[in-house]
PDB file of C-alpha atoms in Angstrom:
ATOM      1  CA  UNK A  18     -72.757  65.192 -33.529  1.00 93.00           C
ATOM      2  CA  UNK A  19     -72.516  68.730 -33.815  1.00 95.00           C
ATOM      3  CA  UNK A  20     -73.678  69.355 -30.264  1.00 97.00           C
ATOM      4  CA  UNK A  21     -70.528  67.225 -29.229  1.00 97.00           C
ATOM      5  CA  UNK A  22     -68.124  68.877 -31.758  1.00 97.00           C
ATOM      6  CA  UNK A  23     -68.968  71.951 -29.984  1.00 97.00           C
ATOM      7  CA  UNK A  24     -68.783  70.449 -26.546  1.00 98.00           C
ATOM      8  CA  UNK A  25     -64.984  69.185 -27.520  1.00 98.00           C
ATOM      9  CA  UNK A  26     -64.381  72.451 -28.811  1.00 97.00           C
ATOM     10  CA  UNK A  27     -65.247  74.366 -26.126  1.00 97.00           C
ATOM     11  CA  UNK A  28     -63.311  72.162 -23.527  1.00 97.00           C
ATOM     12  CA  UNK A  29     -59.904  71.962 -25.230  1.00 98.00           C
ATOM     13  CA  UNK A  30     -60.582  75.616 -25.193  1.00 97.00           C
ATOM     14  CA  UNK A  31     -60.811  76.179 -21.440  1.00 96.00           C
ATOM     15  CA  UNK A  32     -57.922  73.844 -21.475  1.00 96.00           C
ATOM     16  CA  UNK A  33     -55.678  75.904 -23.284  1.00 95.00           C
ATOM     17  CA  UNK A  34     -54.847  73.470 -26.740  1.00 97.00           C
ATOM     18  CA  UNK A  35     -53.336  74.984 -29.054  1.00 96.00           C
ATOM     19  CA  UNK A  36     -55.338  74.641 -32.366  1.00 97.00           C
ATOM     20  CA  UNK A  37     -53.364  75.006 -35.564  1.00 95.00           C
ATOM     21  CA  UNK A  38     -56.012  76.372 -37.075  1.00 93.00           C
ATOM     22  CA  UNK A  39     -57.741  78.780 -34.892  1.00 94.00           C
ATOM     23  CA  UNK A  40     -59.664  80.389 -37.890  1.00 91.00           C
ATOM     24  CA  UNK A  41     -61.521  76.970 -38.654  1.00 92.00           C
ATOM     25  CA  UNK A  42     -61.969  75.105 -35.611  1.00 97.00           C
ATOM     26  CA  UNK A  43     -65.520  75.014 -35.606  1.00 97.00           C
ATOM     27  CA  UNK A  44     -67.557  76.334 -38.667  1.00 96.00           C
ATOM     28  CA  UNK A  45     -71.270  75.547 -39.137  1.00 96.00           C
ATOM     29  CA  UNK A  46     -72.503  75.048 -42.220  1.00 97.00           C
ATOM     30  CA  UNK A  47     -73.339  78.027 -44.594  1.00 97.00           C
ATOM     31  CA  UNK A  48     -75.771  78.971 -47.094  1.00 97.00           C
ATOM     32  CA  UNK A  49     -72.742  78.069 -49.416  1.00 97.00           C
ATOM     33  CA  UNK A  50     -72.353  75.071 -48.372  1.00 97.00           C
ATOM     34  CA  UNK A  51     -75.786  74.239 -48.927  1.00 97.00           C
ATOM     35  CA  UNK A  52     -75.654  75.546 -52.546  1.00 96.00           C
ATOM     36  CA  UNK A  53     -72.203  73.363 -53.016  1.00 95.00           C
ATOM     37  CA  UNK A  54     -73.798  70.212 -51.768  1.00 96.00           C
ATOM     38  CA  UNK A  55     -76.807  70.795 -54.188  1.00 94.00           C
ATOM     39  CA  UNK A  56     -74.561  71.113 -57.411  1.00 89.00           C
ATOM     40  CA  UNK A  57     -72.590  68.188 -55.891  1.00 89.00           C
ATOM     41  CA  UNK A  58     -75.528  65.844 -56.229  1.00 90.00           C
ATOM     42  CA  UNK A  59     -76.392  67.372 -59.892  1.00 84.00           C
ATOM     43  CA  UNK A  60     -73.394  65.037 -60.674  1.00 79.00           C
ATOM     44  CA  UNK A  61     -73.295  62.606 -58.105  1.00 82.00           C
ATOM     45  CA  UNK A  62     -76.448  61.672 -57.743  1.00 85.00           C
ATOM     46  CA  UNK A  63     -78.220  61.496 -54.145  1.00 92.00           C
ATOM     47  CA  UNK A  64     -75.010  61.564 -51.159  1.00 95.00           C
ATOM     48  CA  UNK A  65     -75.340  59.180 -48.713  1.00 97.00           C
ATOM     49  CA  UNK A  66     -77.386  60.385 -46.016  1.00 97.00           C
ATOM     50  CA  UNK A  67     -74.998  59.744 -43.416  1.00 97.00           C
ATOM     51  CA  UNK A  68     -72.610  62.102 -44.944  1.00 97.00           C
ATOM     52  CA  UNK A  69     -75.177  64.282 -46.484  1.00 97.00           C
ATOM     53  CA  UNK A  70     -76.467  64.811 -42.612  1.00 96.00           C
ATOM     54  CA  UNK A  71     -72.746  65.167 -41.556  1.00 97.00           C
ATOM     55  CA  UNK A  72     -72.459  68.287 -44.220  1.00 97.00           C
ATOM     56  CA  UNK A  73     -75.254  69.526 -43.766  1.00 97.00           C
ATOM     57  CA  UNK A  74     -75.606  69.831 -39.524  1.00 97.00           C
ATOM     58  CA  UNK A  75     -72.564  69.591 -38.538  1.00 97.00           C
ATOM     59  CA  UNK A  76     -70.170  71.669 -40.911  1.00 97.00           C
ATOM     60  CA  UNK A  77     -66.363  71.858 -40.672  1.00 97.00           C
ATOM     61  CA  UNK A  78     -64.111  70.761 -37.432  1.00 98.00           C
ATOM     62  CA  UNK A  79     -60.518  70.812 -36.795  1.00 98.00           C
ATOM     63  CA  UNK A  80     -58.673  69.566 -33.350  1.00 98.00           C
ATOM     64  CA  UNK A  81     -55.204  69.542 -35.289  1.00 97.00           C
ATOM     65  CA  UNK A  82     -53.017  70.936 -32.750  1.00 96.00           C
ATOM     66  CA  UNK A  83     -50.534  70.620 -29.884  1.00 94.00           C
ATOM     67  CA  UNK A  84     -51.714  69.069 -26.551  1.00 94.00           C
ATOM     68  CA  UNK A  85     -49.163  69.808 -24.381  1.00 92.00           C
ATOM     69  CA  UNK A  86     -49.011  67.910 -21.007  1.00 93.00           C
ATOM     70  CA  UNK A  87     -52.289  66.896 -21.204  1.00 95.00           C
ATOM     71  CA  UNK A  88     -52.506  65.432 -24.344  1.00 94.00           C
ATOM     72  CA  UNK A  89     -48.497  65.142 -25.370  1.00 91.00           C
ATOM     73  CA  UNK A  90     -48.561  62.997 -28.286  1.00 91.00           C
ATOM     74  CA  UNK A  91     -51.329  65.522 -30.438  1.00 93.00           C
ATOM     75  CA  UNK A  92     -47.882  67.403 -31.814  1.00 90.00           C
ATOM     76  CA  UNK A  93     -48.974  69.553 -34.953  1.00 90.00           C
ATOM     77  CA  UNK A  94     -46.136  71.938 -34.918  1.00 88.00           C
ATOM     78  CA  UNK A  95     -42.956  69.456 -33.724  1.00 76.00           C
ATOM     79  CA  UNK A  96     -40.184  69.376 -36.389  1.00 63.00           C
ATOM     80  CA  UNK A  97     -41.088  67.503 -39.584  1.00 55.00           C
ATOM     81  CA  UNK A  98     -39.780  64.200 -39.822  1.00 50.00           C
ATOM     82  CA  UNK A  99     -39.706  63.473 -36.027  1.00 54.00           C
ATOM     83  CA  UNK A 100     -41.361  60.151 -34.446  1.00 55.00           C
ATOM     84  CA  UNK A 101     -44.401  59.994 -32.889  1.00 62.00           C
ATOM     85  CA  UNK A 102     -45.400  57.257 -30.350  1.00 71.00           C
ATOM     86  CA  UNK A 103     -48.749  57.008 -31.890  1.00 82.00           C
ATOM     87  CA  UNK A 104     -50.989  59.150 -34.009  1.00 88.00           C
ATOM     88  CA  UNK A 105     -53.791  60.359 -31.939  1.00 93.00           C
ATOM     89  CA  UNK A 106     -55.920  61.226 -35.227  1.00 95.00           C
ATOM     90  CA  UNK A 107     -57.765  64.501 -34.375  1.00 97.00           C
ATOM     91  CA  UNK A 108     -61.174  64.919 -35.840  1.00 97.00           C
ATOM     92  CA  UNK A 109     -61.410  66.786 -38.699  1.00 97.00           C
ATOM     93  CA  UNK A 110     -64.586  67.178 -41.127  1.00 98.00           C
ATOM     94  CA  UNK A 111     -64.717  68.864 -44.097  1.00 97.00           C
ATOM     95  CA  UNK A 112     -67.568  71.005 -45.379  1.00 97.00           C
ATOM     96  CA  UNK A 113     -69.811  71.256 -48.221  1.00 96.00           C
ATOM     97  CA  UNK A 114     -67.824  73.245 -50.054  1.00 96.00           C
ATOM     98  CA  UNK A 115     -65.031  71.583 -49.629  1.00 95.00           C
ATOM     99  CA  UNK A 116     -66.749  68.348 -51.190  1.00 94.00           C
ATOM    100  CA  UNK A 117     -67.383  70.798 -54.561  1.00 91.00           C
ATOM    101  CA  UNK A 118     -64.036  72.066 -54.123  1.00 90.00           C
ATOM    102  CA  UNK A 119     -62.479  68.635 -54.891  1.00 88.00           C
ATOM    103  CA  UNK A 120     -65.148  67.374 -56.807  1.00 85.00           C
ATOM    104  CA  UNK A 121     -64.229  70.073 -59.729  1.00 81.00           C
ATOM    105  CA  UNK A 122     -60.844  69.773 -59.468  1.00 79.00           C
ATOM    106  CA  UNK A 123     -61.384  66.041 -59.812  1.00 71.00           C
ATOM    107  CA  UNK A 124     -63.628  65.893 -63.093  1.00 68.00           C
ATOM    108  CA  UNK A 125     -63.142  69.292 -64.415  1.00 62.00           C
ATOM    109  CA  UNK A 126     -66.183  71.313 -65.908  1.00 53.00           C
ATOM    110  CA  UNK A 127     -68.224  67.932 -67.177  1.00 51.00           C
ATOM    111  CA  UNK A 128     -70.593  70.745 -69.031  1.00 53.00           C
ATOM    112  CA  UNK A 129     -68.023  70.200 -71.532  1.00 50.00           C
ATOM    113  CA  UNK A 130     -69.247  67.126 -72.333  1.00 49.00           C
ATOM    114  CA  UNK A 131     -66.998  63.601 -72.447  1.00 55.00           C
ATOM    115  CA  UNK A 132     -67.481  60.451 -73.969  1.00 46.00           C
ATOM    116  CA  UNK A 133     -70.366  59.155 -71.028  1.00 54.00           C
ATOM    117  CA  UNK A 134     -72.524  61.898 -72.328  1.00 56.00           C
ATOM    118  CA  UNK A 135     -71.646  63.517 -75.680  1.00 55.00           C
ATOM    119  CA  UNK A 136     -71.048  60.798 -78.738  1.00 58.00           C
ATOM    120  CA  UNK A 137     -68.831  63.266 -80.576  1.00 62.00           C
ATOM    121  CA  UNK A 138     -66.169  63.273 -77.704  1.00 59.00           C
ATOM    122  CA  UNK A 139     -63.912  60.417 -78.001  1.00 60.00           C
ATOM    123  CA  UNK A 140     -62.334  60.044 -74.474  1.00 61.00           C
ATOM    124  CA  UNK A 141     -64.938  58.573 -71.483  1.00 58.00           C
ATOM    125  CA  UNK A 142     -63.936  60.820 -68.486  1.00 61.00           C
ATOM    126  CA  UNK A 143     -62.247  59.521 -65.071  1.00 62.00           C
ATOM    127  CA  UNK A 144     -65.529  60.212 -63.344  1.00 65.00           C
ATOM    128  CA  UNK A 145     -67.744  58.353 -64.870  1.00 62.00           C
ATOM    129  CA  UNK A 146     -65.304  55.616 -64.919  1.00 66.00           C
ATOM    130  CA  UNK A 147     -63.931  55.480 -61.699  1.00 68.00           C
ATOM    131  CA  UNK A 148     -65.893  57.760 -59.131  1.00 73.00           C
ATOM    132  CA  UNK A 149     -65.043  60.259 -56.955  1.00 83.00           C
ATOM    133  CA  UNK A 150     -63.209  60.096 -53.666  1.00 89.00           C
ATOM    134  CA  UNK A 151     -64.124  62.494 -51.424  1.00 93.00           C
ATOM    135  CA  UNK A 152     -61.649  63.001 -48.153  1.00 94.00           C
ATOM    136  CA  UNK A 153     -63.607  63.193 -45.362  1.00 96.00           C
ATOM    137  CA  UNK A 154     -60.565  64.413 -43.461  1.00 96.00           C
ATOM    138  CA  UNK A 155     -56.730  64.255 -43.664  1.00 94.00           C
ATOM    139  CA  UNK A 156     -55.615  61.067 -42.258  1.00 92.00           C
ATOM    140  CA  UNK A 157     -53.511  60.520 -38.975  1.00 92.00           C
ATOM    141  CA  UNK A 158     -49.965  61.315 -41.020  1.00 89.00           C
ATOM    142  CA  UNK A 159     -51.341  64.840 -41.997  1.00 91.00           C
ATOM    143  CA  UNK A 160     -53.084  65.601 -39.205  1.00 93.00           C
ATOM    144  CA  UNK A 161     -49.774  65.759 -37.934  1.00 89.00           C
ATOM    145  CA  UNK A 162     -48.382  67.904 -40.796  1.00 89.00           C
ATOM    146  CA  UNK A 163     -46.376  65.528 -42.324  1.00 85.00           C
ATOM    147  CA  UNK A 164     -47.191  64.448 -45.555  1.00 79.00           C
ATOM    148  CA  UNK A 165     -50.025  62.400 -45.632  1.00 82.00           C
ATOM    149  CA  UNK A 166     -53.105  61.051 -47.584  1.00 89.00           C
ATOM    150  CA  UNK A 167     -57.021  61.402 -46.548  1.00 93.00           C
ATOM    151  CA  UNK A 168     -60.022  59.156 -44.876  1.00 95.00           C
ATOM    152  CA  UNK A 169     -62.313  59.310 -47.907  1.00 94.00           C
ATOM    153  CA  UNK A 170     -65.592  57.878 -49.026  1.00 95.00           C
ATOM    154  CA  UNK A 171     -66.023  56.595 -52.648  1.00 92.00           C
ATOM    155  CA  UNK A 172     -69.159  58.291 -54.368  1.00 90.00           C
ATOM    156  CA  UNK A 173     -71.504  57.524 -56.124  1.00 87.00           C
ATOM    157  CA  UNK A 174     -72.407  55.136 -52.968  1.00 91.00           C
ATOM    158  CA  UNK A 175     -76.263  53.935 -52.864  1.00 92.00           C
ATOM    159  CA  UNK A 176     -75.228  52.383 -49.207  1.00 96.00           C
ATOM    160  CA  UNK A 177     -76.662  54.981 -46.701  1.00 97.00           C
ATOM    161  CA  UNK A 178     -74.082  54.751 -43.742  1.00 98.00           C
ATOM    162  CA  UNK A 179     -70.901  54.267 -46.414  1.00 97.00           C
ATOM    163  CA  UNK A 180     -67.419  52.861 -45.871  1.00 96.00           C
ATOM    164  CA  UNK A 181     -64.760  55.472 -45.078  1.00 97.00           C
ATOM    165  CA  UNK A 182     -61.310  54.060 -46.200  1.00 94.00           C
ATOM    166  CA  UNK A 183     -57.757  55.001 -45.412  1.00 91.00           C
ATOM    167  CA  UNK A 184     -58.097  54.683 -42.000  1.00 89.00           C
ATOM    168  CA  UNK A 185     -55.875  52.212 -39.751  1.00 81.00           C
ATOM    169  CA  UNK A 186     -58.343  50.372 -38.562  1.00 78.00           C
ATOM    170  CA  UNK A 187     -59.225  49.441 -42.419  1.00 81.00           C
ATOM    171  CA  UNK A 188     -62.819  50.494 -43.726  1.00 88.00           C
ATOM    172  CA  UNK A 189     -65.361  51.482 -41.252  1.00 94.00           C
ATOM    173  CA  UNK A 190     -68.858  52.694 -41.707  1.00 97.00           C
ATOM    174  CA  UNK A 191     -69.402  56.604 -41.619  1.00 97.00           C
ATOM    175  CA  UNK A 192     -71.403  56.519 -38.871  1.00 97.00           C
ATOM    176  CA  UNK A 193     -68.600  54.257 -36.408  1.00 97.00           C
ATOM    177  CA  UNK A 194     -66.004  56.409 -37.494  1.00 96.00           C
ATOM    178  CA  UNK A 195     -67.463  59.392 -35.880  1.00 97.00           C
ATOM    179  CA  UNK A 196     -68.412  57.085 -32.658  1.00 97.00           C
ATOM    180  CA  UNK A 197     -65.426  56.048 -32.838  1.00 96.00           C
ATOM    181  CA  UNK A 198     -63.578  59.922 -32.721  1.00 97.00           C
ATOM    182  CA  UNK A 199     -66.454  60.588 -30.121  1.00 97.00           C
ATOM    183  CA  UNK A 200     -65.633  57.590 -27.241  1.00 96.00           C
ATOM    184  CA  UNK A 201     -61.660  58.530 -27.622  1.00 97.00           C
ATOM    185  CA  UNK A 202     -62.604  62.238 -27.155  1.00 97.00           C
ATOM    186  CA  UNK A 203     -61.858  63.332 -30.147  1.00 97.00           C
ATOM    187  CA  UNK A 204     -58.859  61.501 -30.631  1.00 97.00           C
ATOM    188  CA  UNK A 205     -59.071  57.778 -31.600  1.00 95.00           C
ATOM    189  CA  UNK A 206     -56.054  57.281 -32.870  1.00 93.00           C
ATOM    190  CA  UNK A 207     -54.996  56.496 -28.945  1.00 93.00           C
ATOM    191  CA  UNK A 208     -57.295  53.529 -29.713  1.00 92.00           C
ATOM    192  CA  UNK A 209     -54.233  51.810 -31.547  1.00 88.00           C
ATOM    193  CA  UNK A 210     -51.539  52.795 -29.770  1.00 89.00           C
ATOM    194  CA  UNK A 211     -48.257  50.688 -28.782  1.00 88.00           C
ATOM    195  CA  UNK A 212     -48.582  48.665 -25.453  1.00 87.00           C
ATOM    196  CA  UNK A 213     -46.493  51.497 -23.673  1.00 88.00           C
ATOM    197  CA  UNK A 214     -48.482  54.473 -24.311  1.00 89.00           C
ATOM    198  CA  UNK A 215     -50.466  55.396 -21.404  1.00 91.00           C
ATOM    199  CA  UNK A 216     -53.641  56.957 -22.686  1.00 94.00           C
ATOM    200  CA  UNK A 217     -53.981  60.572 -20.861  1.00 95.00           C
ATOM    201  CA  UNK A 218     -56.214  61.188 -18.076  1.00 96.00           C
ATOM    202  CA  UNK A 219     -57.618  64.346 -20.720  1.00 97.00           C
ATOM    203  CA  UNK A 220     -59.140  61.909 -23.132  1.00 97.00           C
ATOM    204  CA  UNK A 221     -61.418  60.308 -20.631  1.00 96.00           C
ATOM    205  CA  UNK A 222     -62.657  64.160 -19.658  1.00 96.00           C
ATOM    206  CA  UNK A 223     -63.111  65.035 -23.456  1.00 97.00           C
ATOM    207  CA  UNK A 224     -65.242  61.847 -23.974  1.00 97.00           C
ATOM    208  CA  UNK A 225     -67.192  62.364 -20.924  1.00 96.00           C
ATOM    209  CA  UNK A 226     -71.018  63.067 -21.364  1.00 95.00           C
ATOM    210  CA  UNK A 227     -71.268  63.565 -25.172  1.00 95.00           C
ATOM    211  CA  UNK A 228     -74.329  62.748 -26.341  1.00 93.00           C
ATOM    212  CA  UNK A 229     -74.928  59.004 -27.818  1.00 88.00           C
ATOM    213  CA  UNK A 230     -76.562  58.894 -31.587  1.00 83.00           C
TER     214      UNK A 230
END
């Protein structure tokens, strides 16, 4: 995966796409994120090891952008509030640190103890009641900066290859998602488009000769 990430990378490059990010395109993972991952799992418990895998070899990648004429729907920076013929649904992934990032804004510093763990507190915490939902990635509405929500898997997850929701195709396995992103070049979101979108000829060179896994 990270092979291809860099692959798609460098050929919207030589293309001339515009990222809207240009600072974190492509970021492989750090000594950071290795550290953030580790305290991660002090409260989660063991990641999935399709997304622990994901975090841990592949890092952080962002295709949000503007295609131009060869891929004219991607529009990052078009007026907010204007229609879109479909969402094209760049690949994003978040990194390691990300993941601790939202975890503590999510529970908070659990050292403090809650109800779960310390009998003198009298409120059980959201964590341990609900889980965590960790965004994977924005989901097609942000990725075109409007407002949006995320693709996210719930955690704690015991399930290996685990469901990614929020996605409009409905829950989908970790694993397919990123096949998925991978056969559409980078952009499945052309996967569902209307009847009248031609896809662009630049999707089927993007997808070309990645490598299978």
């Amino acid at each position: 995966m990270a092979v291809n990430a860099d692959v798609l990378v460098d050929r919207l490059s030589s293309a001339g796409y515009r990222f809207a990010c240009p600072d974190a395109i492509r970021q492989p993972p750090t000594t950071d994120d290795f550290d953030a991952i580790a305290k991660a799992e002090t409260l989660i418990g063991h990641l999935p090891v399709a997304l622990r895998a994901c975090l841990e070899v592949v890092g952080v990648v962002d295709l949000c952008g503007d295609g131009g004429s060869l891929l004219p729907h991607v529009r990052y920076h078009e007026p907010p509030g204007k229609s879109w013929d479909c969402g094209p649904d760049p690949l994003v992934l978040h990194s390691g640190m990300m993941l601790q990032d939202m975890l503590d804004s999510a529970v908070g510093d659990l050292s403090l103890g809650c109800a779960c763990t310390d009998p003198e507190e009298d409120e059980q915490c959201g964590f341990h009641e609900d889980g965590f939902f960790f965004d994977i990635a924005p989901d097609v509405a942000a990725k075109a900066n409007y407002s949006g929500g995320g693709h996210g898997v719930r955690l704690p997850d015991a399930n290996p290859d685990p469901l990614v929701e929020g996605t409009t195709a409905g829950p989908i396995s970790f694993v397919e998602y990123l096949r998925c992103s991978l056969s559409w070049g980078g952009f499945p979101g052309y996967r569902d488009r209307p009847a009248h979108v031609p896809v662009p000829e630049f999707v089927g060179r993007l997808s070309s000769r990645l490598l299978e896994f």
